[in-house]
mmCIF file of C-alpha atoms in Angstrom:
data_model
loop_
_atom_site.group_PDB
_atom_site.id
_atom_site.type_symbol
_atom_site.label_atom_id
_atom_site.label_comp_id
_atom_site.label_asym_id
_atom_site.label_seq_id
_atom_site.Cartn_x
_atom_site.Cartn_y
_atom_site.Cartn_z
ATOM 1 C CA MET A 1342 -0.109 0.141 0.340
ATOM 2 C CA LYS A 1343 2.988 2.677 0.382
ATOM 3 C CA ILE A 1344 4.760 1.548 -1.974
ATOM 4 C CA PHE A 1345 0.940 2.279 -4.299
ATOM 5 C CA ALA A 1346 0.906 5.973 -2.333
ATOM 6 C CA SER A 1347 4.033 7.027 -2.823
ATOM 7 C CA THR A 1348 3.647 6.173 -6.515
ATOM 8 C CA LYS A 1349 -0.107 7.409 -6.599
ATOM 9 C CA GLY A 1350 2.307 10.756 -4.861
ATOM 10 C CA LEU A 1351 4.790 11.041 -7.610
ATOM 11 C CA LEU A 1352 2.489 11.008 -10.640
ATOM 12 C CA ALA A 1353 0.613 13.698 -8.730
ATOM 13 C CA ILE A 1354 3.376 15.868 -7.961
ATOM 14 C CA ALA A 1355 4.714 14.676 -11.716
ATOM 15 C CA ALA A 1356 1.491 16.091 -13.287
ATOM 16 C CA GLY A 1357 1.094 19.275 -11.306
ATOM 17 C CA ILE A 1358 4.282 20.261 -12.750
ATOM 18 C CA PHE A 1359 3.504 19.005 -16.454
ATOM 19 C CA VAL A 1360 0.220 21.695 -15.812
ATOM 20 C CA VAL A 1361 2.879 24.454 -15.055
ATOM 21 C CA ALA A 1362 5.357 23.439 -17.242
ATOM 22 C CA ILE A 1363 2.056 24.349 -19.832
ATOM 23 C CA LEU A 1364 0.128 26.724 -18.270
ATOM 24 C CA TRP A 1365 3.359 28.839 -18.638
ATOM 25 C CA THR A 1366 4.492 28.289 -21.640
ATOM 26 C CA ALA A 1367 0.935 29.413 -22.624
ATOM 27 C CA ALA A 1368 1.164 32.366 -20.384
ATOM 28 C CA ALA A 1369 4.394 33.514 -22.286
ATOM 29 C CA GLU A 1370 2.971 32.820 -26.201
ATOM 30 C CA LEU A 1371 0.384 35.449 -24.773
ATOM 31 C CA PHE A 1372 2.145 37.823 -22.867
ATOM 32 C CA PHE A 1373 5.871 38.074 -24.178
ATOM 33 C CA VAL A 1374 6.450 39.511 -26.829
ATOM 34 C CA LYS A 1375 8.561 37.029 -29.843
ATOM 35 C CA GLU A 1376 10.713 38.381 -31.941
ATOM 36 C CA SER A 1377 9.631 38.074 -36.043
ATOM 37 C CA SER A 1378 12.340 36.553 -37.629
ATOM 38 C CA ASN A 1379 10.596 38.793 -40.522
ATOM 39 C CA PHE A 1380 11.654 41.774 -38.013
ATOM 40 C CA SER A 1381 15.183 40.548 -36.810
ATOM 41 C CA SER A 1382 17.615 43.116 -35.436
ATOM 42 C CA PRO A 1383 19.628 44.389 -38.606
ATOM 43 C CA LYS A 1384 22.982 42.242 -39.179
ATOM 44 C CA LEU A 1385 25.367 43.599 -41.710
ATOM 45 C CA ASP A 1386 26.411 39.898 -43.825
ATOM 46 C CA GLU A 1387 29.286 40.207 -46.728
ATOM 47 C CA SER A 1388 31.263 43.623 -47.413
ATOM 48 C CA VAL A 1389 32.335 44.024 -51.086
ATOM 49 C CA ILE A 1390 35.373 45.658 -52.381
ATOM 50 C CA VAL A 1391 34.703 47.383 -55.465
ATOM 51 C CA LEU A 1392 37.723 47.703 -58.366
ATOM 52 C CA VAL A 1393 37.565 49.292 -61.601
ATOM 53 C CA THR A 1394 39.745 48.123 -64.307
ATOM 54 C CA GLU A 1395 40.607 48.344 -67.724
ATOM 55 C CA ASN A 1396 41.423 45.077 -68.226
ATOM 56 C CA LEU A 1397 39.360 42.291 -66.032
ATOM 57 C CA ASN A 1398 41.526 39.289 -67.188
ATOM 58 C CA GLN A 1399 44.229 40.700 -66.568
ATOM 59 C CA THR A 1400 43.206 41.745 -62.796
ATOM 60 C CA LEU A 1401 41.426 38.789 -61.791
ATOM 61 C CA GLU A 1402 44.819 36.768 -63.248
ATOM 62 C CA TYR A 1403 46.999 39.455 -60.780
ATOM 63 C CA TYR A 1404 44.356 38.709 -57.611
ATOM 64 C CA THR A 1405 44.861 35.079 -58.445
ATOM 65 C CA ASN A 1406 48.324 34.794 -58.436
ATOM 66 C CA THR A 1407 48.762 36.885 -55.733
ATOM 67 C CA PHE A 1408 46.838 35.181 -53.489
ATOM 68 C CA ASN A 1409 46.738 31.765 -54.931
ATOM 69 C CA SER A 1410 43.033 31.675 -55.221
ATOM 70 C CA ASN A 1411 42.025 30.749 -58.361
ATOM 71 C CA ASN A 1412 38.676 28.928 -58.088
ATOM 72 C CA ASN A 1413 36.149 31.381 -56.981
ATOM 73 C CA ILE A 1414 35.817 33.437 -59.553
ATOM 74 C CA THR A 1415 32.027 34.096 -60.917
ATOM 75 C CA TYR A 1416 31.488 36.069 -64.841
ATOM 76 C CA SER A 1417 29.253 38.018 -65.126
ATOM 77 C CA ASP A 1418 25.184 36.833 -66.231
ATOM 78 C CA GLU A 1419 25.676 37.372 -69.873
ATOM 79 C CA GLY A 1420 29.510 36.164 -70.149
ATOM 80 C CA ASN A 1421 30.339 39.748 -71.607
ATOM 81 C CA SER A 1422 33.528 40.154 -69.502
ATOM 82 C CA GLU A 1423 32.251 43.584 -68.063
ATOM 83 C CA PHE A 1424 32.543 42.217 -64.757
ATOM 84 C CA ALA A 1425 33.725 39.208 -62.151
ATOM 85 C CA SER A 1426 33.931 38.707 -58.376
ATOM 86 C CA ILE A 1427 36.410 36.926 -56.479
ATOM 87 C CA ILE A 1428 36.165 35.411 -53.146
ATOM 88 C CA ILE A 1429 39.231 35.008 -51.609
ATOM 89 C CA ASP A 1430 39.161 33.344 -48.394
ATOM 90 C CA ASN A 1431 36.169 36.126 -46.461
ATOM 91 C CA VAL A 1432 36.353 39.156 -48.907
ATOM 92 C CA LYS A 1433 34.892 40.037 -52.354
ATOM 93 C CA PHE A 1434 36.329 41.554 -54.773
ATOM 94 C CA LEU A 1435 33.404 43.161 -57.576
ATOM 95 C CA ILE A 1436 35.651 43.640 -60.697
ATOM 96 C CA ILE A 1437 34.316 46.145 -62.841
ATOM 97 C CA THR A 1438 35.557 47.421 -66.122
ATOM 98 C CA SER A 1439 35.516 50.875 -66.651
ATOM 99 C CA GLY A 1440 33.517 50.997 -70.689
ATOM 100 C CA GLY A 1441 31.345 48.465 -71.666
ATOM 101 C CA SER A 1442 28.069 48.630 -72.863
ATOM 102 C CA ASN A 1443 24.864 50.017 -70.599
ATOM 103 C CA GLU A 1444 24.117 47.639 -68.375
ATOM 104 C CA ILE A 1445 26.889 48.432 -66.130
ATOM 105 C CA ASN A 1446 27.314 52.139 -65.565
ATOM 106 C CA THR A 1447 30.325 52.820 -63.857
ATOM 107 C CA SER A 1448 29.891 56.628 -64.644
ATOM 108 C CA HIS A 1449 28.814 56.948 -60.269
ATOM 109 C CA LEU A 1450 32.380 55.306 -59.571
ATOM 110 C CA LYS A 1451 34.626 58.108 -61.485
ATOM 111 C CA ASP A 1452 34.568 61.073 -59.381
ATOM 112 C CA GLU A 1453 35.394 58.079 -56.388
ATOM 113 C CA ILE A 1454 38.124 56.743 -58.419
ATOM 114 C CA ASN A 1455 39.281 59.976 -59.270
ATOM 115 C CA SER A 1456 39.745 61.846 -55.799
ATOM 116 C CA GLY A 1457 42.061 60.043 -54.782
ATOM 117 C CA ASN A 1458 39.710 57.312 -53.062
ATOM 118 C CA ARG A 1459 41.089 54.239 -53.797
ATOM 119 C CA LYS A 1460 42.034 52.856 -50.436
ATOM 120 C CA TYR A 1461 40.544 49.808 -48.479
ATOM 121 C CA TYR A 1462 41.587 47.959 -45.542
ATOM 122 C CA ILE A 1463 41.562 43.837 -44.778
ATOM 123 C CA TYR A 1464 41.240 42.648 -41.870
ATOM 124 C CA SER A 1465 43.874 39.728 -42.015
ATOM 125 C CA SER A 1466 43.897 37.132 -38.779
ATOM 126 C CA ASN A 1467 47.836 36.476 -39.465
ATOM 127 C CA ILE A 1468 49.392 39.377 -41.522
ATOM 128 C CA ASP A 1469 53.391 37.882 -41.517
ATOM 129 C CA SER A 1470 52.372 35.176 -43.017
ATOM 130 C CA LEU A 1471 50.586 36.874 -45.730
ATOM 131 C CA TYR A 1472 53.322 39.800 -46.252
ATOM 132 C CA LYS A 1473 55.454 36.109 -46.743
ATOM 133 C CA LEU A 1474 52.932 34.898 -49.062
ATOM 134 C CA ILE A 1475 53.096 38.243 -51.843
ATOM 135 C CA GLU A 1476 55.782 40.164 -50.886
ATOM 136 C CA GLU A 1477 57.100 38.561 -54.385
ATOM 137 C CA LYS A 1478 54.492 39.180 -56.299
ATOM 138 C CA VAL A 1479 53.206 43.045 -55.281
ATOM 139 C CA ILE A 1480 54.209 46.664 -54.981
ATOM 140 C CA ILE A 1481 55.029 46.997 -51.426
ATOM 141 C CA ILE A 1482 54.245 50.112 -50.133
ATOM 142 C CA SER A 1483 54.782 49.565 -45.945
ATOM 143 C CA GLN A 1484 55.889 46.510 -44.344
ATOM 144 C CA PRO A 1485 54.482 44.898 -41.961
ATOM 145 C CA LYS A 1486 54.620 46.803 -39.217
ATOM 146 C CA PHE A 1487 52.668 47.684 -35.440
ATOM 147 C CA ILE A 1488 50.755 50.620 -36.535
ATOM 148 C CA MET A 1489 49.171 51.370 -32.700
ATOM 149 C CA GLN A 1490 49.656 49.129 -29.878
ATOM 150 C CA ASN A 1491 48.242 45.927 -30.034
ATOM 151 C CA LEU A 1492 47.852 46.498 -34.147
ATOM 152 C CA ARG A 1493 49.807 45.733 -37.073
ATOM 153 C CA SER A 1494 49.555 46.521 -40.601
ATOM 154 C CA PHE A 1495 51.642 46.597 -44.245
ATOM 155 C CA SER A 1496 50.016 48.001 -47.620
ATOM 156 C CA ILE A 1497 50.588 47.029 -51.185
ATOM 157 C CA GLU A 1498 49.684 48.555 -54.064
ATOM 158 C CA ASP A 1499 47.681 46.718 -57.006
ATOM 159 C CA ILE A 1500 48.197 46.531 -61.185
ATOM 160 C CA ASN A 1501 45.760 48.972 -61.183
ATOM 161 C CA GLY A 1502 46.734 51.523 -58.541
ATOM 162 C CA TYR A 1503 43.939 50.580 -55.573
ATOM 163 C CA THR A 1504 46.547 50.700 -52.075
ATOM 164 C CA LEU A 1505 45.090 47.097 -49.548
ATOM 165 C CA THR A 1506 45.953 48.350 -46.181
ATOM 166 C CA PHE A 1507 46.141 44.536 -44.932
ATOM 167 C CA LEU A 1508 45.728 44.745 -41.032
ATOM 168 C CA GLU A 1509 45.665 42.427 -37.712
ATOM 169 C CA ASP A 1510 44.185 43.384 -34.746
ATOM 170 C CA ARG A 1511 46.448 41.479 -31.937
ATOM 171 C CA PHE A 1512 43.928 42.438 -28.969
ATOM 172 C CA ASN A 1513 41.186 40.378 -29.912
ATOM 173 C CA GLN A 1514 42.216 37.318 -30.954
#
């Protein structure tokens, strides 16, 4: 009898906990606002470096040879060789020819390019290894050095005159 009574008591407690859990869930659904997937917090997904060039194929060859990455090239849909993108690790380069059809209008970029805004900053997890990989293939503007207490950088110039500065934040590693 005692075993039956204690089992009956445990079942009653378990049933009570189950009912409380169901009520709590129902109350939470009614009284707490859930964040809808349509209204989620904004998030930056990726950045794209836009390079305008006279010679698309030459620029693609330069970047694939410099960074040893030739398997992530996507050409324009039309096959008209006016633009292509190349992904190197987590960085996407969009390479656009400065001439071409009306499909890609680069006239709005000309002011930006002519104003001297030809500099890009790219974070890397190990700039010393990156420097060793590319130093013989590029024009070096500055060698790896600390520019702040925990921030190292070096800069190169690509074949189109763009300055790429690679940064490594040693504090947040």
